[in-house]
Amino acid sequence: MSTRILALDTATEACSVAIWNDGDIHALYELCPREHTQRILPMVQQILAESGLKLTDIDALAFGSGPGSFTGVRIGIGIAQGLALGADLPMIGLSTLNTMAQGAYRMTGASQVLTAIDARMGEVYWGQYQRNAQGQWQVQGAEQVLAPEKVTEQLKSLHGEWAMAGTGWPVYPDMAVGTNVTLTNGNMLLPQAEDMLPLALERWKTGQVQAVEDVQPIYLRNEVTWKKLPGRE
């Protein structure tokens, strides 16, 4: 029986959509900060048209549940819920950090990936991912929001070669200094929906889906810090 999964992500500066159509992959990716609300639905419509599919042909809708930009995560989840509700689709929420680990594997074959997204305020969203022989990813410990020096402390318990992925590394390039970790470039700065597809397919096969009303974002931060605009009260 054929499987069709639509994936979308707006959790960072990037906007991406992808479709798994029984083994065929179609993907669109744009760097469009602050334009997610204008771009994501036209991209979904375009990729459906290119795949010769309607939304009602899709079996499940995968979405980036964060961590990432607070606004971006909310936009992506809101759009995904609207689409899923309209077509009565189950949903599959996927970690942005896990998606980037999969992307680093796709780009370089790396099976050990250190994912770090710049979280502003002197911190990164952090995840240590390893891929086992069955092709499944395991996060070591848990995804966290950490100061760079805390990341360095965690890395002191690791050895060997690990690929870097995410915007946190260019911002804090010295996080592995003084550790026994050898860093390689995972060639994955921002998440791409294409890399959500194998993760979503695995969950679909094992029945790990959510109803629209049960979807929750992953912020990692308990509080959201709002910055006042200059000249505004």
PDB file of C-alpha atoms in Angstrom:
ATOM      1  CA  MET A   1       0.000   0.000   0.000  1.00  0.00           C
ATOM      2  CA  SER A   2       1.386   3.382  -1.017  1.00  0.00           C
ATOM      3  CA  THR A   3       2.267   6.020   1.567  1.00  0.00           C
ATOM      4  CA  ARG A   4       2.133   9.774   1.039  1.00  0.00           C
ATOM      5  CA  ILE A   5       3.428  12.210   3.652  1.00  0.00           C
ATOM      6  CA  LEU A   6       3.503  15.997   3.436  1.00  0.00           C
ATOM      7  CA  ALA A   7       6.083  17.772   5.640  1.00  0.00           C
ATOM      8  CA  LEU A   8       6.454  21.477   6.368  1.00  0.00           C
ATOM      9  CA  ASP A   9       8.730  23.543   8.574  1.00  0.00           C
ATOM     10  CA  THR A  10       8.935  27.245   9.472  1.00  0.00           C
ATOM     11  CA  ALA A  11      10.787  26.984  12.810  1.00  0.00           C
ATOM     12  CA  THR A  12      13.828  28.997  11.681  1.00  0.00           C
ATOM     13  CA  GLU A  13      14.668  31.628   9.047  1.00  0.00           C
ATOM     14  CA  ALA A  14      14.020  28.946   6.437  1.00  0.00           C
ATOM     15  CA  CYS A  15      10.690  27.870   5.002  1.00  0.00           C
ATOM     16  CA  SER A  16      10.444  24.385   3.509  1.00  0.00           C
ATOM     17  CA  VAL A  17       7.970  21.782   2.348  1.00  0.00           C
ATOM     18  CA  ALA A  18       8.425  18.228   1.053  1.00  0.00           C
ATOM     19  CA  ILE A  19       6.345  15.269  -0.054  1.00  0.00           C
ATOM     20  CA  TRP A  20       7.050  11.552   0.183  1.00  0.00           C
ATOM     21  CA  ASN A  21       4.995   9.939  -2.542  1.00  0.00           C
ATOM     22  CA  ASP A  22       5.569   6.191  -2.214  1.00  0.00           C
ATOM     23  CA  GLY A  23       9.342   6.631  -2.520  1.00  0.00           C
ATOM     24  CA  ASP A  24       9.398   9.686  -4.751  1.00  0.00           C
ATOM     25  CA  ILE A  25      10.513  12.896  -3.001  1.00  0.00           C
ATOM     26  CA  HIS A  26       9.622  16.444  -4.009  1.00  0.00           C
ATOM     27  CA  ALA A  27      11.054  19.282  -1.916  1.00  0.00           C
ATOM     28  CA  LEU A  28      11.030  23.084  -1.857  1.00  0.00           C
ATOM     29  CA  TYR A  29      13.255  25.253   0.349  1.00  0.00           C
ATOM     30  CA  GLU A  30      13.498  29.026   0.714  1.00  0.00           C
ATOM     31  CA  LEU A  31      15.389  31.332   3.028  1.00  0.00           C
ATOM     32  CA  CYS A  32      12.666  33.872   3.796  1.00  0.00           C
ATOM     33  CA  PRO A  33      12.926  35.402   7.276  1.00  0.00           C
ATOM     34  CA  ARG A  34       9.716  37.133   8.417  1.00  0.00           C
ATOM     35  CA  GLU A  35       7.846  35.970   5.297  1.00  0.00           C
ATOM     36  CA  HIS A  36       6.723  32.534   6.474  1.00  0.00           C
ATOM     37  CA  THR A  37       3.028  33.418   6.567  1.00  0.00           C
ATOM     38  CA  GLN A  38       3.164  34.691   2.975  1.00  0.00           C
ATOM     39  CA  ARG A  39       5.247  31.832   1.566  1.00  0.00           C
ATOM     40  CA  ILE A  40       4.325  28.541   3.244  1.00  0.00           C
ATOM     41  CA  LEU A  41       0.845  27.949   1.774  1.00  0.00           C
ATOM     42  CA  PRO A  42       1.871  28.815  -1.818  1.00  0.00           C
ATOM     43  CA  MET A  43       4.803  26.417  -1.394  1.00  0.00           C
ATOM     44  CA  VAL A  44       2.430  23.664  -0.200  1.00  0.00           C
ATOM     45  CA  GLN A  45       0.144  24.296  -3.171  1.00  0.00           C
ATOM     46  CA  GLN A  46       3.105  24.257  -5.575  1.00  0.00           C
ATOM     47  CA  ILE A  47       4.533  20.987  -4.291  1.00  0.00           C
ATOM     48  CA  LEU A  48       1.155  19.259  -4.367  1.00  0.00           C
ATOM     49  CA  ALA A  49       0.681  20.391  -7.960  1.00  0.00           C
ATOM     50  CA  GLU A  50       4.185  19.237  -8.935  1.00  0.00           C
ATOM     51  CA  SER A  51       3.485  15.852  -7.349  1.00  0.00           C
ATOM     52  CA  GLY A  52       0.096  15.539  -9.054  1.00  0.00           C
ATOM     53  CA  LEU A  53      -1.607  15.182  -5.678  1.00  0.00           C
ATOM     54  CA  LYS A  54      -4.420  16.794  -3.717  1.00  0.00           C
ATOM     55  CA  LEU A  55      -4.247  17.378   0.021  1.00  0.00           C
ATOM     56  CA  THR A  56      -6.850  14.654   0.491  1.00  0.00           C
ATOM     57  CA  ASP A  57      -4.444  12.161  -1.154  1.00  0.00           C
ATOM     58  CA  ILE A  58      -2.001  12.628   1.728  1.00  0.00           C
ATOM     59  CA  ASP A  59      -1.869  10.038   4.551  1.00  0.00           C
ATOM     60  CA  ALA A  60      -0.227  12.186   7.248  1.00  0.00           C
ATOM     61  CA  LEU A  61       1.073  15.695   7.738  1.00  0.00           C
ATOM     62  CA  ALA A  62       4.480  16.119   9.404  1.00  0.00           C
ATOM     63  CA  PHE A  63       5.531  19.459  10.870  1.00  0.00           C
ATOM     64  CA  GLY A  64       8.500  21.016  12.622  1.00  0.00           C
ATOM     65  CA  SER A  65       7.499  21.300  16.279  1.00  0.00           C
ATOM     66  CA  GLY A  66      10.594  23.250  17.342  1.00  0.00           C
ATOM     67  CA  PRO A  67      12.763  24.304  18.990  1.00  0.00           C
ATOM     68  CA  GLY A  68      13.420  27.434  17.000  1.00  0.00           C
ATOM     69  CA  SER A  69      11.973  30.898  16.579  1.00  0.00           C
ATOM     70  CA  PHE A  70       8.948  31.266  18.867  1.00  0.00           C
ATOM     71  CA  THR A  71       6.944  32.963  16.102  1.00  0.00           C
ATOM     72  CA  GLY A  72       8.167  30.578  13.410  1.00  0.00           C
ATOM     73  CA  VAL A  73       7.214  27.495  15.412  1.00  0.00           C
ATOM     74  CA  ARG A  74       3.741  28.889  16.090  1.00  0.00           C
ATOM     75  CA  ILE A  75       3.192  29.804  12.421  1.00  0.00           C
ATOM     76  CA  GLY A  76       4.233  26.340  11.228  1.00  0.00           C
ATOM     77  CA  ILE A  77       2.052  24.519  13.727  1.00  0.00           C
ATOM     78  CA  GLY A  78      -0.944  26.777  13.020  1.00  0.00           C
ATOM     79  CA  ILE A  79      -0.668  26.242   9.253  1.00  0.00           C
ATOM     80  CA  ALA A  80      -0.152  22.496   9.685  1.00  0.00           C
ATOM     81  CA  GLN A  81      -3.160  22.197  11.992  1.00  0.00           C
ATOM     82  CA  GLY A  82      -5.338  24.116   9.533  1.00  0.00           C
ATOM     83  CA  LEU A  83      -4.340  21.864   6.644  1.00  0.00           C
ATOM     84  CA  ALA A  84      -4.719  18.678   8.695  1.00  0.00           C
ATOM     85  CA  LEU A  85      -8.110  19.731  10.017  1.00  0.00           C
ATOM     86  CA  GLY A  86      -9.417  20.554   6.540  1.00  0.00           C
ATOM     87  CA  ALA A  87      -8.314  17.212   5.080  1.00  0.00           C
ATOM     88  CA  ASP A  88      -8.835  15.118   8.244  1.00  0.00           C
ATOM     89  CA  LEU A  89      -5.171  14.097   8.450  1.00  0.00           C
ATOM     90  CA  PRO A  90      -3.220  12.691  11.402  1.00  0.00           C
ATOM     91  CA  MET A  91      -0.172  14.764  12.354  1.00  0.00           C
ATOM     92  CA  ILE A  92       3.447  13.901  13.127  1.00  0.00           C
ATOM     93  CA  GLY A  93       5.466  16.434  15.121  1.00  0.00           C
ATOM     94  CA  LEU A  94       9.230  16.296  14.597  1.00  0.00           C
ATOM     95  CA  SER A  95      12.084  17.987  16.438  1.00  0.00           C
ATOM     96  CA  THR A  96      13.948  20.650  14.477  1.00  0.00           C
ATOM     97  CA  LEU A  97      17.211  19.377  15.960  1.00  0.00           C
ATOM     98  CA  ASN A  98      16.500  15.768  14.960  1.00  0.00           C
ATOM     99  CA  THR A  99      15.622  16.947  11.456  1.00  0.00           C
ATOM    100  CA  MET A 100      19.013  18.674  11.165  1.00  0.00           C
ATOM    101  CA  ALA A 101      20.795  15.531  12.372  1.00  0.00           C
ATOM    102  CA  GLN A 102      19.054  13.616   9.583  1.00  0.00           C
ATOM    103  CA  GLY A 103      20.074  16.380   7.164  1.00  0.00           C
ATOM    104  CA  ALA A 104      23.724  16.080   8.188  1.00  0.00           C
ATOM    105  CA  TYR A 105      23.489  12.332   7.593  1.00  0.00           C
ATOM    106  CA  ARG A 106      21.956  12.906   4.142  1.00  0.00           C
ATOM    107  CA  MET A 107      24.657  15.411   3.215  1.00  0.00           C
ATOM    108  CA  THR A 108      27.761  13.737   4.691  1.00  0.00           C
ATOM    109  CA  GLY A 109      26.857  10.275   6.014  1.00  0.00           C
ATOM    110  CA  ALA A 110      27.548  11.404   9.600  1.00  0.00           C
ATOM    111  CA  SER A 111      25.955   9.142  12.197  1.00  0.00           C
ATOM    112  CA  GLN A 112      26.977  11.281  15.188  1.00  0.00           C
ATOM    113  CA  VAL A 113      25.706  14.853  15.040  1.00  0.00           C
ATOM    114  CA  LEU A 114      25.890  17.785  17.447  1.00  0.00           C
ATOM    115  CA  THR A 115      22.951  20.063  16.647  1.00  0.00           C
ATOM    116  CA  ALA A 116      22.888  23.653  17.901  1.00  0.00           C
ATOM    117  CA  ILE A 117      20.465  26.425  16.909  1.00  0.00           C
ATOM    118  CA  ASP A 118      21.270  29.985  17.984  1.00  0.00           C
ATOM    119  CA  ALA A 119      18.611  30.694  20.621  1.00  0.00           C
ATOM    120  CA  ARG A 120      19.667  34.338  21.161  1.00  0.00           C
ATOM    121  CA  MET A 121      20.254  35.660  24.679  1.00  0.00           C
ATOM    122  CA  GLY A 122      23.632  33.915  24.819  1.00  0.00           C
ATOM    123  CA  GLU A 123      22.226  30.393  24.490  1.00  0.00           C
ATOM    124  CA  VAL A 124      21.726  27.590  21.983  1.00  0.00           C
ATOM    125  CA  TYR A 125      19.064  24.936  21.499  1.00  0.00           C
ATOM    126  CA  TRP A 126      21.143  21.789  21.841  1.00  0.00           C
ATOM    127  CA  GLY A 127      20.872  18.099  20.962  1.00  0.00           C
ATOM    128  CA  GLN A 128      23.418  15.258  20.702  1.00  0.00           C
ATOM    129  CA  TYR A 129      22.165  12.700  18.182  1.00  0.00           C
ATOM    130  CA  GLN A 130      23.438   9.244  17.273  1.00  0.00           C
ATOM    131  CA  ARG A 131      22.133   7.000  14.508  1.00  0.00           C
ATOM    132  CA  ASN A 132      22.025   3.274  15.237  1.00  0.00           C
ATOM    133  CA  ALA A 133      22.501   0.332  12.876  1.00  0.00           C
ATOM    134  CA  GLN A 134      18.740   0.209  12.220  1.00  0.00           C
ATOM    135  CA  GLY A 135      18.789   3.804  10.968  1.00  0.00           C
ATOM    136  CA  GLN A 136      17.027   5.232  14.010  1.00  0.00           C
ATOM    137  CA  TRP A 137      18.167   8.386  15.795  1.00  0.00           C
ATOM    138  CA  GLN A 138      18.601   8.590  19.548  1.00  0.00           C
ATOM    139  CA  VAL A 139      19.130  11.825  21.430  1.00  0.00           C
ATOM    140  CA  GLN A 140      21.786  11.487  24.120  1.00  0.00           C
ATOM    141  CA  GLY A 141      20.292  12.855  27.322  1.00  0.00           C
ATOM    142  CA  ALA A 142      17.652  15.349  26.227  1.00  0.00           C
ATOM    143  CA  GLU A 143      17.258  18.395  24.029  1.00  0.00           C
ATOM    144  CA  GLN A 144      18.089  21.480  26.075  1.00  0.00           C
ATOM    145  CA  VAL A 145      18.627  25.217  25.925  1.00  0.00           C
ATOM    146  CA  LEU A 146      22.173  25.876  27.146  1.00  0.00           C
ATOM    147  CA  ALA A 147      24.826  28.561  27.428  1.00  0.00           C
ATOM    148  CA  PRO A 148      27.878  27.752  25.221  1.00  0.00           C
ATOM    149  CA  GLU A 149      30.058  27.025  28.264  1.00  0.00           C
ATOM    150  CA  LYS A 150      27.503  24.449  29.441  1.00  0.00           C
ATOM    151  CA  VAL A 151      27.726  22.783  26.019  1.00  0.00           C
ATOM    152  CA  THR A 152      31.507  22.589  26.441  1.00  0.00           C
ATOM    153  CA  GLU A 153      31.036  20.866  29.795  1.00  0.00           C
ATOM    154  CA  GLN A 154      28.749  18.272  28.193  1.00  0.00           C
ATOM    155  CA  LEU A 155      31.191  17.665  25.340  1.00  0.00           C
ATOM    156  CA  LYS A 156      33.970  16.775  27.771  1.00  0.00           C
ATOM    157  CA  SER A 157      32.307  13.400  28.260  1.00  0.00           C
ATOM    158  CA  LEU A 158      32.350  12.643  24.502  1.00  0.00           C
ATOM    159  CA  HIS A 159      35.077  11.301  22.215  1.00  0.00           C
ATOM    160  CA  GLY A 160      35.520  10.737  18.523  1.00  0.00           C
ATOM    161  CA  GLU A 161      34.253  12.422  15.395  1.00  0.00           C
ATOM    162  CA  TRP A 162      30.990  14.373  15.473  1.00  0.00           C
ATOM    163  CA  ALA A 163      29.387  16.476  12.740  1.00  0.00           C
ATOM    164  CA  MET A 164      28.227  20.019  13.479  1.00  0.00           C
ATOM    165  CA  ALA A 165      24.760  21.148  12.369  1.00  0.00           C
ATOM    166  CA  GLY A 166      22.859  24.370  12.999  1.00  0.00           C
ATOM    167  CA  THR A 167      23.314  28.119  13.337  1.00  0.00           C
ATOM    168  CA  GLY A 168      24.696  27.825  16.866  1.00  0.00           C
ATOM    169  CA  TRP A 169      28.105  26.687  15.614  1.00  0.00           C
ATOM    170  CA  PRO A 170      28.973  29.765  13.501  1.00  0.00           C
ATOM    171  CA  VAL A 171      27.880  31.993  16.407  1.00  0.00           C
ATOM    172  CA  TYR A 172      29.784  29.998  19.068  1.00  0.00           C
ATOM    173  CA  PRO A 173      32.567  28.180  17.150  1.00  0.00           C
ATOM    174  CA  ASP A 174      34.642  27.375  20.253  1.00  0.00           C
ATOM    175  CA  MET A 175      32.136  25.158  22.068  1.00  0.00           C
ATOM    176  CA  ALA A 176      34.259  22.031  21.546  1.00  0.00           C
ATOM    177  CA  VAL A 177      37.608  23.654  22.438  1.00  0.00           C
ATOM    178  CA  GLY A 178      39.346  21.790  25.257  1.00  0.00           C
ATOM    179  CA  THR A 179      37.385  18.579  24.647  1.00  0.00           C
ATOM    180  CA  ASN A 180      38.241  15.262  22.963  1.00  0.00           C
ATOM    181  CA  VAL A 181      35.647  15.795  20.232  1.00  0.00           C
ATOM    182  CA  THR A 182      36.782  16.087  16.610  1.00  0.00           C
ATOM    183  CA  LEU A 183      34.359  18.294  14.693  1.00  0.00           C
ATOM    184  CA  THR A 184      33.378  17.863  11.054  1.00  0.00           C
ATOM    185  CA  ASN A 185      31.024  19.988   8.961  1.00  0.00           C
ATOM    186  CA  GLY A 186      27.563  18.451   8.615  1.00  0.00           C
ATOM    187  CA  ASN A 187      26.673  20.962   5.858  1.00  0.00           C
ATOM    188  CA  MET A 188      23.309  21.577   7.526  1.00  0.00           C
ATOM    189  CA  LEU A 189      22.787  25.096   8.859  1.00  0.00           C
ATOM    190  CA  LEU A 190      18.971  25.209   8.864  1.00  0.00           C
ATOM    191  CA  PRO A 191      16.360  22.425   8.884  1.00  0.00           C
ATOM    192  CA  GLN A 192      14.849  21.231   5.609  1.00  0.00           C
ATOM    193  CA  ALA A 193      11.480  19.494   5.339  1.00  0.00           C
ATOM    194  CA  GLU A 194      13.016  16.896   3.024  1.00  0.00           C
ATOM    195  CA  ASP A 195      14.864  15.476   6.045  1.00  0.00           C
ATOM    196  CA  MET A 196      11.635  15.178   8.025  1.00  0.00           C
ATOM    197  CA  LEU A 197      10.323  12.561   5.602  1.00  0.00           C
ATOM    198  CA  PRO A 198      12.345   9.489   6.725  1.00  0.00           C
ATOM    199  CA  LEU A 199      11.681  10.399  10.369  1.00  0.00           C
ATOM    200  CA  ALA A 200       7.959  10.819   9.688  1.00  0.00           C
ATOM    201  CA  LEU A 201       7.796   7.585   7.683  1.00  0.00           C
ATOM    202  CA  GLU A 202       9.257   5.632  10.588  1.00  0.00           C
ATOM    203  CA  ARG A 203       6.656   7.078  12.962  1.00  0.00           C
ATOM    204  CA  TRP A 204       3.836   6.494  10.496  1.00  0.00           C
ATOM    205  CA  LYS A 205       4.763   2.819  10.211  1.00  0.00           C
ATOM    206  CA  THR A 206       4.695   2.414  14.005  1.00  0.00           C
ATOM    207  CA  GLY A 207       1.482   4.392  14.506  1.00  0.00           C
ATOM    208  CA  GLN A 208       3.138   7.346  16.269  1.00  0.00           C
ATOM    209  CA  VAL A 209       0.726  10.034  15.071  1.00  0.00           C
ATOM    210  CA  GLN A 210      -1.215  12.805  16.785  1.00  0.00           C
ATOM    211  CA  ALA A 211      -4.683  14.225  16.446  1.00  0.00           C
ATOM    212  CA  VAL A 212      -4.880  17.905  15.480  1.00  0.00           C
ATOM    213  CA  GLU A 213      -6.056  18.958  18.948  1.00  0.00           C
ATOM    214  CA  ASP A 214      -3.165  17.130  20.695  1.00  0.00           C
ATOM    215  CA  VAL A 215      -0.327  18.918  18.892  1.00  0.00           C
ATOM    216  CA  GLN A 216       2.161  20.743  21.129  1.00  0.00           C
ATOM    217  CA  PRO A 217       5.156  22.919  20.260  1.00  0.00           C
ATOM    218  CA  ILE A 218       8.649  22.345  21.666  1.00  0.00           C
ATOM    219  CA  TYR A 219      10.020  25.630  22.965  1.00  0.00           C
ATOM    220  CA  LEU A 220      12.562  24.273  25.521  1.00  0.00           C
ATOM    221  CA  ARG A 221      12.423  27.668  27.217  1.00  0.00           C
ATOM    222  CA  ASN A 222       9.722  27.961  29.869  1.00  0.00           C
ATOM    223  CA  GLU A 223       9.350  31.664  29.337  1.00  0.00           C
ATOM    224  CA  VAL A 224       9.343  33.674  26.150  1.00  0.00           C
ATOM    225  CA  THR A 225      11.255  36.946  26.284  1.00  0.00           C
ATOM    226  CA  TRP A 226       9.708  39.801  24.377  1.00  0.00           C
ATOM    227  CA  LYS A 227      11.902  42.735  23.422  1.00  0.00           C
ATOM    228  CA  LYS A 228      10.298  46.165  23.239  1.00  0.00           C
ATOM    229  CA  LEU A 229      10.744  47.941  19.956  1.00  0.00           C
ATOM    230  CA  PRO A 230      12.524  51.311  20.106  1.00  0.00           C
ATOM    231  CA  GLY A 231      10.059  54.127  20.701  1.00  0.00           C
ATOM    232  CA  ARG A 232       7.267  51.734  21.741  1.00  0.00           C
ATOM    233  CA  GLU A 233       5.780  51.339  25.178  1.00  0.00           C
TER     234      GLU A 233
END
